[in-house]
Amino acid sequence: MEDWHVLLVLAGFLLTLIGFVFTRAEKSASTTRELEQRTHKNELAIANQRADVAEKYATKHELREAVDDIKNSMNGRFDRLESKLEKERETV
């Protein structure tokens, strides 16, 4: 009879321990997601502030270079998409 009590207590302890570990892991994952969201929002806020500062204090030459860089980047991406589409059309 004593063996069953010991086994029951041991099983209860193990289940409690497992439950505690899973609860802590879920809380940790939730905290991590929260921190990732806040970090992302902060990065966006910093980017917006940099854009505002650049817009207010940049010279015309600097603005023209920035616009040209953006256009070149966009054109490069469109060129890659067009070449990918052409390859798919050739295979079909």
mmCIF file of N, CA, C and O in Angstrom:
data_model
loop_
_atom_site.group_PDB
_atom_site.id
_atom_site.type_symbol
_atom_site.label_atom_id
_atom_site.label_comp_id
_atom_site.label_asym_id
_atom_site.label_seq_id
_atom_site.Cartn_x
_atom_site.Cartn_y
_atom_site.Cartn_z
ATOM 1 N N MET A 1 0.816 -1.191 0.000
ATOM 2 C CA MET A 1 0.000 0.000 0.000
ATOM 3 C C MET A 1 0.866 1.264 0.000
ATOM 4 O O MET A 1 0.530 2.234 -0.622
ATOM 5 N N GLU A 2 1.962 1.203 0.723
ATOM 6 C CA GLU A 2 2.861 2.349 0.788
ATOM 7 C C GLU A 2 3.468 2.672 -0.572
ATOM 8 O O GLU A 2 3.696 3.829 -0.891
ATOM 9 N N ASP A 3 3.732 1.659 -1.374
ATOM 10 C CA ASP A 3 4.330 1.872 -2.690
ATOM 11 C C ASP A 3 3.417 2.701 -3.583
ATOM 12 O O ASP A 3 3.882 3.544 -4.348
ATOM 13 N N TRP A 4 2.115 2.455 -3.503
ATOM 14 C CA TRP A 4 1.176 3.219 -4.333
ATOM 15 C C TRP A 4 1.151 4.688 -3.935
ATOM 16 O O TRP A 4 1.090 5.566 -4.785
ATOM 17 N N HIS A 5 1.245 4.961 -2.649
ATOM 18 C CA HIS A 5 1.259 6.346 -2.180
ATOM 19 C C HIS A 5 2.514 7.069 -2.662
ATOM 20 O O HIS A 5 2.448 8.223 -3.105
ATOM 21 N N VAL A 6 3.627 6.390 -2.603
ATOM 22 C CA VAL A 6 4.892 6.973 -3.053
ATOM 23 C C VAL A 6 4.840 7.230 -4.558
ATOM 24 O O VAL A 6 5.231 8.300 -5.038
ATOM 25 N N LEU A 7 4.340 6.238 -5.311
ATOM 26 C CA LEU A 7 4.234 6.409 -6.763
ATOM 27 C C LEU A 7 3.259 7.523 -7.120
ATOM 28 O O LEU A 7 3.507 8.307 -8.047
ATOM 29 N N LEU A 8 2.157 7.605 -6.375
ATOM 30 C CA LEU A 8 1.174 8.665 -6.639
ATOM 31 C C LEU A 8 1.757 10.045 -6.351
ATOM 32 O O LEU A 8 1.582 10.978 -7.132
ATOM 33 N N VAL A 9 2.471 10.169 -5.254
ATOM 34 C CA VAL A 9 3.118 11.440 -4.909
ATOM 35 C C VAL A 9 4.177 11.786 -5.944
ATOM 36 O O VAL A 9 4.279 12.933 -6.404
ATOM 37 N N LEU A 10 4.965 10.808 -6.355
ATOM 38 C CA LEU A 10 6.005 11.041 -7.354
ATOM 39 C C LEU A 10 5.394 11.464 -8.697
ATOM 40 O O LEU A 10 5.881 12.403 -9.340
ATOM 41 N N ALA A 11 4.317 10.777 -9.109
ATOM 42 C CA ALA A 11 3.649 11.137 -10.369
ATOM 43 C C ALA A 11 3.069 12.545 -10.282
ATOM 44 O O ALA A 11 3.168 13.333 -11.227
ATOM 45 N N GLY A 12 2.464 12.878 -9.148
ATOM 46 C CA GLY A 12 1.923 14.230 -8.963
ATOM 47 C C GLY A 12 3.007 15.287 -9.029
ATOM 48 O O GLY A 12 2.847 16.343 -9.641
ATOM 49 N N PHE A 13 4.142 15.001 -8.394
ATOM 50 C CA PHE A 13 5.260 15.942 -8.424
ATOM 51 C C PHE A 13 5.775 16.130 -9.849
ATOM 52 O O PHE A 13 6.024 17.261 -10.284
ATOM 53 N N LEU A 14 5.934 15.022 -10.581
ATOM 54 C CA LEU A 14 6.434 15.116 -11.957
ATOM 55 C C LEU A 14 5.472 15.882 -12.847
ATOM 56 O O LEU A 14 5.888 16.706 -13.668
ATOM 57 N N LEU A 15 4.177 15.637 -12.716
ATOM 58 C CA LEU A 15 3.187 16.373 -13.514
ATOM 59 C C LEU A 15 3.197 17.856 -13.170
ATOM 60 O O LEU A 15 3.108 18.714 -14.061
ATOM 61 N N THR A 16 3.344 18.174 -11.899
ATOM 62 C CA THR A 16 3.426 19.580 -11.486
ATOM 63 C C THR A 16 4.675 20.231 -12.064
ATOM 64 O O THR A 16 4.628 21.366 -12.563
ATOM 65 N N LEU A 17 5.786 19.519 -12.015
ATOM 66 C CA LEU A 17 7.038 20.047 -12.549
ATOM 67 C C LEU A 17 6.943 20.274 -14.055
ATOM 68 O O LEU A 17 7.363 21.325 -14.568
ATOM 69 N N ILE A 18 6.368 19.320 -14.764
ATOM 70 C CA ILE A 18 6.201 19.461 -16.218
ATOM 71 C C ILE A 18 5.281 20.637 -16.535
ATOM 72 O O ILE A 18 5.556 21.440 -17.432
ATOM 73 N N GLY A 19 4.186 20.754 -15.800
ATOM 74 C CA GLY A 19 3.277 21.887 -16.000
ATOM 75 C C GLY A 19 3.963 23.213 -15.755
ATOM 76 O O GLY A 19 3.767 24.179 -16.502
ATOM 77 N N PHE A 20 4.779 23.284 -14.726
ATOM 78 C CA PHE A 20 5.509 24.515 -14.427
ATOM 79 C C PHE A 20 6.467 24.878 -15.559
ATOM 80 O O PHE A 20 6.535 26.034 -15.982
ATOM 81 N N VAL A 21 7.184 23.897 -16.065
ATOM 82 C CA VAL A 21 8.146 24.139 -17.151
ATOM 83 C C VAL A 21 7.420 24.633 -18.397
ATOM 84 O O VAL A 21 7.841 25.604 -19.038
ATOM 85 N N PHE A 22 6.308 23.992 -18.778
ATOM 86 C CA PHE A 22 5.574 24.424 -19.962
ATOM 87 C C PHE A 22 4.974 25.814 -19.784
ATOM 88 O O PHE A 22 4.951 26.615 -20.713
ATOM 89 N N THR A 23 4.501 26.116 -18.577
ATOM 90 C CA THR A 23 3.946 27.448 -18.313
ATOM 91 C C THR A 23 5.021 28.514 -18.460
ATOM 92 O O THR A 23 4.793 29.562 -19.075
ATOM 93 N N ARG A 24 6.191 28.250 -17.929
ATOM 94 C CA ARG A 24 7.290 29.214 -18.044
ATOM 95 C C ARG A 24 7.734 29.384 -19.498
ATOM 96 O O ARG A 24 8.057 30.479 -19.928
ATOM 97 N N ALA A 25 7.758 28.282 -20.235
ATOM 98 C CA ALA A 25 8.167 28.352 -21.639
ATOM 99 C C ALA A 25 7.172 29.186 -22.441
ATOM 100 O O ALA A 25 7.566 29.992 -23.291
ATOM 101 N N GLU A 26 5.880 29.021 -22.186
ATOM 102 C CA GLU A 26 4.864 29.797 -22.903
ATOM 103 C C GLU A 26 4.972 31.278 -22.555
ATOM 104 O O GLU A 26 4.861 32.142 -23.417
ATOM 105 N N LYS A 27 5.201 31.565 -21.281
ATOM 106 C CA LYS A 27 5.352 32.960 -20.871
ATOM 107 C C LYS A 27 6.587 33.574 -21.520
ATOM 108 O O LYS A 27 6.568 34.717 -21.967
ATOM 109 N N SER A 28 7.655 32.807 -21.606
ATOM 110 C CA SER A 28 8.879 33.279 -22.237
ATOM 111 C C SER A 28 8.648 33.558 -23.720
ATOM 112 O O SER A 28 9.120 34.568 -24.252
ATOM 113 N N ALA A 29 7.931 32.673 -24.391
ATOM 114 C CA ALA A 29 7.641 32.870 -25.813
ATOM 115 C C ALA A 29 6.776 34.110 -26.013
ATOM 116 O O ALA A 29 6.984 34.886 -26.955
ATOM 117 N N SER A 30 5.809 34.307 -25.137
ATOM 118 C CA SER A 30 4.946 35.489 -25.225
ATOM 119 C C SER A 30 5.757 36.769 -25.030
ATOM 120 O O SER A 30 5.586 37.747 -25.760
ATOM 121 N N THR A 31 6.646 36.749 -24.063
ATOM 122 C CA THR A 31 7.494 37.913 -23.807
ATOM 123 C C THR A 31 8.399 38.184 -25.005
ATOM 124 O O THR A 31 8.595 39.344 -25.392
ATOM 125 N N THR A 32 8.922 37.143 -25.605
ATOM 126 C CA THR A 32 9.787 37.301 -26.774
ATOM 127 C C THR A 32 9.025 37.924 -27.936
ATOM 128 O O THR A 32 9.524 38.834 -28.605
ATOM 129 N N ARG A 33 7.803 37.453 -28.180
ATOM 130 C CA ARG A 33 6.977 38.037 -29.259
ATOM 131 C C ARG A 33 6.697 39.513 -28.987
ATOM 132 O O ARG A 33 6.760 40.342 -29.894
ATOM 133 N N GLU A 34 6.405 39.828 -27.729
ATOM 134 C CA GLU A 34 6.133 41.206 -27.354
ATOM 135 C C GLU A 34 7.351 42.092 -27.607
ATOM 136 O O GLU A 34 7.237 43.202 -28.145
ATOM 137 N N LEU A 35 8.516 41.614 -27.221
ATOM 138 C CA LEU A 35 9.747 42.377 -27.431
ATOM 139 C C LEU A 35 10.056 42.553 -28.912
ATOM 140 O O LEU A 35 10.509 43.621 -29.344
ATOM 141 N N GLU A 36 9.803 41.515 -29.716
ATOM 142 C CA GLU A 36 10.020 41.628 -31.161
ATOM 143 C C GLU A 36 9.104 42.681 -31.759
ATOM 144 O O GLU A 36 9.521 43.461 -32.623
ATOM 145 N N GLN A 37 7.848 42.724 -31.317
ATOM 146 C CA GLN A 37 6.912 43.721 -31.832
ATOM 147 C C GLN A 37 7.344 45.128 -31.442
ATOM 148 O O GLN A 37 7.315 46.051 -32.261
ATOM 149 N N ARG A 38 7.765 45.291 -30.179
ATOM 150 C CA ARG A 38 8.208 46.620 -29.754
ATOM 151 C C ARG A 38 9.472 47.043 -30.496
ATOM 152 O O ARG A 38 9.619 48.204 -30.871
ATOM 153 N N THR A 39 10.393 46.106 -30.704
ATOM 154 C CA THR A 39 11.615 46.414 -31.441
ATOM 155 C C THR A 39 11.282 46.852 -32.855
ATOM 156 O O THR A 39 11.839 47.833 -33.365
ATOM 157 N N HIS A 40 10.351 46.130 -33.502
ATOM 158 C CA HIS A 40 9.954 46.480 -34.868
ATOM 159 C C HIS A 40 9.332 47.877 -34.907
ATOM 160 O O HIS A 40 9.655 48.687 -35.781
ATOM 161 N N LYS A 41 8.450 48.180 -33.959
ATOM 162 C CA LYS A 41 7.833 49.512 -33.908
ATOM 163 C C LYS A 41 8.882 50.595 -33.688
ATOM 164 O O LYS A 41 8.819 51.668 -34.308
ATOM 165 N N ASN A 42 9.863 50.318 -32.820
ATOM 166 C CA ASN A 42 10.923 51.290 -32.578
ATOM 167 C C ASN A 42 11.781 51.503 -33.821
ATOM 168 O O ASN A 42 12.176 52.637 -34.122
ATOM 169 N N GLU A 43 12.068 50.421 -34.552
ATOM 170 C CA GLU A 43 12.849 50.561 -35.780
ATOM 171 C C GLU A 43 12.097 51.410 -36.800
ATOM 172 O O GLU A 43 12.698 52.237 -37.492
ATOM 173 N N LEU A 44 10.778 51.198 -36.904
ATOM 174 C CA LEU A 44 9.988 52.021 -37.824
ATOM 175 C C LEU A 44 9.984 53.486 -37.398
ATOM 176 O O LEU A 44 10.102 54.384 -38.239
ATOM 177 N N ALA A 45 9.869 53.727 -36.097
ATOM 178 C CA ALA A 45 9.875 55.102 -35.603
ATOM 179 C C ALA A 45 11.216 55.775 -35.892
ATOM 180 O O ALA A 45 11.259 56.942 -36.300
ATOM 181 N N ILE A 46 12.303 55.039 -35.703
ATOM 182 C CA ILE A 46 13.634 55.595 -35.989
ATOM 183 C C ILE A 46 13.777 55.898 -37.477
ATOM 184 O O ILE A 46 14.296 56.949 -37.864
ATOM 185 N N ALA A 47 13.292 54.993 -38.330
ATOM 186 C CA ALA A 47 13.367 55.230 -39.774
ATOM 187 C C ALA A 47 12.562 56.463 -40.153
ATOM 188 O O ALA A 47 13.003 57.275 -40.979
ATOM 189 N N ASN A 48 11.391 56.622 -39.561
ATOM 190 C CA ASN A 48 10.570 57.807 -39.847
ATOM 191 C C ASN A 48 11.253 59.082 -39.373
ATOM 192 O O ASN A 48 11.224 60.110 -40.062
ATOM 193 N N GLN A 49 11.886 59.026 -38.209
ATOM 194 C CA GLN A 49 12.598 60.201 -37.714
ATOM 195 C C GLN A 49 13.774 60.548 -38.623
ATOM 196 O O GLN A 49 14.013 61.724 -38.918
ATOM 197 N N ARG A 50 14.496 59.543 -39.075
ATOM 198 C CA ARG A 50 15.614 59.806 -39.984
ATOM 199 C C ARG A 50 15.115 60.414 -41.288
ATOM 200 O O ARG A 50 15.745 61.323 -41.841
ATOM 201 N N ALA A 51 13.985 59.919 -41.772
ATOM 202 C CA ALA A 51 13.434 60.472 -43.006
ATOM 203 C C ALA A 51 13.019 61.924 -42.798
ATOM 204 O O ALA A 51 13.260 62.770 -43.664
ATOM 205 N N ASP A 52 12.414 62.218 -41.651
ATOM 206 C CA ASP A 52 12.018 63.605 -41.372
ATOM 207 C C ASP A 52 13.234 64.522 -41.287
ATOM 208 O O ASP A 52 13.238 65.626 -41.837
ATOM 209 N N VAL A 53 14.275 64.066 -40.610
ATOM 210 C CA VAL A 53 15.497 64.872 -40.477
ATOM 211 C C VAL A 53 16.138 65.064 -41.848
ATOM 212 O O VAL A 53 16.555 66.170 -42.207
ATOM 213 N N ALA A 54 16.201 63.993 -42.627
ATOM 214 C CA ALA A 54 16.799 64.097 -43.954
ATOM 215 C C ALA A 54 16.007 65.053 -44.824
ATOM 216 O O ALA A 54 16.573 65.846 -45.584
ATOM 217 N N GLU A 55 14.694 64.992 -44.711
ATOM 218 C CA GLU A 55 13.845 65.868 -45.521
ATOM 219 C C GLU A 55 14.026 67.331 -45.121
ATOM 220 O O GLU A 55 14.059 68.218 -45.963
ATOM 221 N N LYS A 56 14.167 67.587 -43.828
ATOM 222 C CA LYS A 56 14.282 68.976 -43.345
ATOM 223 C C LYS A 56 15.659 69.570 -43.615
ATOM 224 O O LYS A 56 15.776 70.751 -43.943
ATOM 225 N N TYR A 57 16.702 68.750 -43.465
ATOM 226 C CA TYR A 57 18.046 69.315 -43.460
ATOM 227 C C TYR A 57 18.911 68.911 -44.653
ATOM 228 O O TYR A 57 20.040 69.370 -44.755
ATOM 229 N N ALA A 58 18.417 68.070 -45.510
ATOM 230 C CA ALA A 58 19.220 67.625 -46.641
ATOM 231 C C ALA A 58 19.288 68.715 -47.708
ATOM 232 O O ALA A 58 18.359 69.496 -47.886
ATOM 233 N N THR A 59 20.406 68.740 -48.429
ATOM 234 C CA THR A 59 20.539 69.673 -49.541
ATOM 235 C C THR A 59 19.853 69.071 -50.756
ATOM 236 O O THR A 59 19.525 67.880 -50.790
ATOM 237 N N LYS A 60 19.645 69.884 -51.768
ATOM 238 C CA LYS A 60 19.011 69.398 -52.990
ATOM 239 C C LYS A 60 19.832 68.286 -53.629
ATOM 240 O O LYS A 60 19.288 67.314 -54.148
ATOM 241 N N HIS A 61 21.144 68.436 -53.591
ATOM 242 C CA HIS A 61 22.020 67.421 -54.175
ATOM 243 C C HIS A 61 21.853 66.078 -53.449
ATOM 244 O O HIS A 61 21.749 65.026 -54.091
ATOM 245 N N GLU A 62 21.819 66.109 -52.127
ATOM 246 C CA GLU A 62 21.633 64.878 -51.353
ATOM 247 C C GLU A 62 20.273 64.244 -51.628
ATOM 248 O O GLU A 62 20.159 63.021 -51.758
ATOM 249 N N LEU A 63 19.239 65.065 -51.729
ATOM 250 C CA LEU A 63 17.909 64.543 -52.029
ATOM 251 C C LEU A 63 17.877 63.903 -53.417
ATOM 252 O O LEU A 63 17.281 62.841 -53.610
ATOM 253 N N ARG A 64 18.525 64.549 -54.388
ATOM 254 C CA ARG A 64 18.556 64.008 -55.744
ATOM 255 C C ARG A 64 19.273 62.657 -55.758
ATOM 256 O O ARG A 64 18.823 61.709 -56.394
ATOM 257 N N GLU A 65 20.383 62.547 -55.019
ATOM 258 C CA GLU A 65 21.095 61.268 -54.940
ATOM 259 C C GLU A 65 20.231 60.189 -54.305
ATOM 260 O O GLU A 65 20.195 59.043 -54.775
ATOM 261 N N ALA A 66 19.511 60.547 -53.259
ATOM 262 C CA ALA A 66 18.646 59.573 -52.584
ATOM 263 C C ALA A 66 17.532 59.096 -53.510
ATOM 264 O O ALA A 66 17.234 57.902 -53.589
ATOM 265 N N VAL A 67 16.932 60.029 -54.238
ATOM 266 C CA VAL A 67 15.861 59.661 -55.173
ATOM 267 C C VAL A 67 16.410 58.782 -56.290
ATOM 268 O O VAL A 67 15.793 57.783 -56.674
ATOM 269 N N ASP A 68 17.584 59.125 -56.797
ATOM 270 C CA ASP A 68 18.205 58.313 -57.851
ATOM 271 C C ASP A 68 18.528 56.903 -57.354
ATOM 272 O O ASP A 68 18.325 55.922 -58.069
ATOM 273 N N ASP A 69 19.023 56.804 -56.118
ATOM 274 C CA ASP A 69 19.313 55.483 -55.540
ATOM 275 C C ASP A 69 18.041 54.644 -55.438
ATOM 276 O O ASP A 69 18.044 53.449 -55.745
ATOM 277 N N ILE A 70 16.962 55.267 -54.994
ATOM 278 C CA ILE A 70 15.688 54.538 -54.872
ATOM 279 C C ILE A 70 15.195 54.089 -56.244
ATOM 280 O O ILE A 70 14.758 52.948 -56.420
ATOM 281 N N LYS A 71 15.293 54.969 -57.223
ATOM 282 C CA LYS A 71 14.854 54.601 -58.581
ATOM 283 C C LYS A 71 15.684 53.442 -59.129
ATOM 284 O O LYS A 71 15.146 52.507 -59.713
ATOM 285 N N ASN A 72 17.000 53.506 -58.954
ATOM 286 C CA ASN A 72 17.867 52.419 -59.431
ATOM 287 C C ASN A 72 17.550 51.101 -58.741
ATOM 288 O O ASN A 72 17.524 50.047 -59.376
ATOM 289 N N SER A 73 17.299 51.172 -57.455
ATOM 290 C CA SER A 73 16.957 49.966 -56.710
ATOM 291 C C SER A 73 15.651 49.362 -57.217
ATOM 292 O O SER A 73 15.553 48.152 -57.432
ATOM 293 N N MET A 74 14.665 50.208 -57.435
ATOM 294 C CA MET A 74 13.368 49.730 -57.927
ATOM 295 C C MET A 74 13.500 49.156 -59.336
ATOM 296 O O MET A 74 12.940 48.103 -59.638
ATOM 297 N N ASN A 75 14.245 49.851 -60.190
ATOM 298 C CA ASN A 75 14.418 49.362 -61.553
ATOM 299 C C ASN A 75 15.134 48.017 -61.566
ATOM 300 O O ASN A 75 14.798 47.124 -62.345
ATOM 301 N N GLY A 76 16.131 47.858 -60.689
ATOM 302 C CA GLY A 76 16.840 46.589 -60.603
ATOM 303 C C GLY A 76 15.917 45.463 -60.183
ATOM 304 O O GLY A 76 15.970 44.353 -60.706
ATOM 305 N N ARG A 77 15.029 45.746 -59.253
ATOM 306 C CA ARG A 77 14.085 44.726 -58.810
ATOM 307 C C ARG A 77 13.113 44.368 -59.920
ATOM 308 O O ARG A 77 12.778 43.202 -60.110
ATOM 309 N N PHE A 78 12.634 45.366 -60.634
ATOM 310 C CA PHE A 78 11.714 45.085 -61.740
ATOM 311 C C PHE A 78 12.406 44.296 -62.846
ATOM 312 O O PHE A 78 11.815 43.415 -63.453
ATOM 313 N N ASP A 79 13.679 44.620 -63.096
ATOM 314 C CA ASP A 79 14.435 43.872 -64.107
ATOM 315 C C ASP A 79 14.550 42.400 -63.717
ATOM 316 O O ASP A 79 14.379 41.509 -64.557
ATOM 317 N N ARG A 80 14.831 42.140 -62.448
ATOM 318 C CA ARG A 80 14.921 40.747 -61.987
ATOM 319 C C ARG A 80 13.574 40.040 -62.122
ATOM 320 O O ARG A 80 13.515 38.877 -62.526
ATOM 321 N N LEU A 81 12.490 40.733 -61.799
ATOM 322 C CA LEU A 81 11.165 40.121 -61.933
ATOM 323 C C LEU A 81 10.836 39.834 -63.391
ATOM 324 O O LEU A 81 10.281 38.779 -63.717
ATOM 325 N N GLU A 82 11.182 40.771 -64.272
ATOM 326 C CA GLU A 82 10.912 40.561 -65.695
ATOM 327 C C GLU A 82 11.709 39.370 -66.229
ATOM 328 O O GLU A 82 11.178 38.554 -66.991
ATOM 329 N N SER A 83 12.964 39.258 -65.829
ATOM 330 C CA SER A 83 13.769 38.126 -66.306
ATOM 331 C C SER A 83 13.227 36.813 -65.746
ATOM 332 O O SER A 83 13.211 35.792 -66.435
ATOM 333 N N LYS A 84 12.748 36.816 -64.525
ATOM 334 C CA LYS A 84 12.167 35.619 -63.942
ATOM 335 C C LYS A 84 10.891 35.227 -64.687
ATOM 336 O O LYS A 84 10.654 34.051 -64.971
ATOM 337 N N LEU A 85 10.072 36.213 -65.023
ATOM 338 C CA LEU A 85 8.844 35.939 -65.783
ATOM 339 C C LEU A 85 9.158 35.385 -67.167
ATOM 340 O O LEU A 85 8.490 34.471 -67.656
ATOM 341 N N GLU A 86 10.184 35.947 -67.805
ATOM 342 C CA GLU A 86 10.569 35.457 -69.130
ATOM 343 C C GLU A 86 11.043 33.992 -69.063
ATOM 344 O O GLU A 86 10.716 33.191 -69.922
ATOM 345 N N LYS A 87 11.796 33.654 -68.020
ATOM 346 C CA LYS A 87 12.247 32.278 -67.858
ATOM 347 C C LYS A 87 11.068 31.334 -67.655
ATOM 348 O O LYS A 87 11.036 30.243 -68.215
ATOM 349 N N GLU A 88 10.080 31.768 -66.879
ATOM 350 C CA GLU A 88 8.900 30.928 -66.656
ATOM 351 C C GLU A 88 8.087 30.765 -67.937
ATOM 352 O O GLU A 88 7.534 29.706 -68.195
ATOM 353 N N ARG A 89 8.001 31.826 -68.736
ATOM 354 C CA ARG A 89 7.264 31.742 -69.998
ATOM 355 C C ARG A 89 7.958 30.781 -70.967
ATOM 356 O O ARG A 89 7.302 30.062 -71.724
ATOM 357 N N GLU A 90 9.308 30.784 -70.931
ATOM 358 C CA GLU A 90 10.057 29.890 -71.813
ATOM 359 C C GLU A 90 9.863 28.430 -71.430
ATOM 360 O O GLU A 90 9.817 27.560 -72.283
ATOM 361 N N THR A 91 9.761 28.171 -70.134
ATOM 362 C CA THR A 91 9.591 26.790 -69.689
ATOM 363 C C THR A 91 8.162 26.292 -69.886
ATOM 364 O O THR A 91 7.931 25.097 -69.984
ATOM 365 N N VAL A 92 7.207 27.194 -69.978
ATOM 366 C CA VAL A 92 5.803 26.782 -70.133
ATOM 367 C C VAL A 92 5.502 26.588 -71.557
ATOM 368 O O VAL A 92 5.578 26.125 -72.446
#
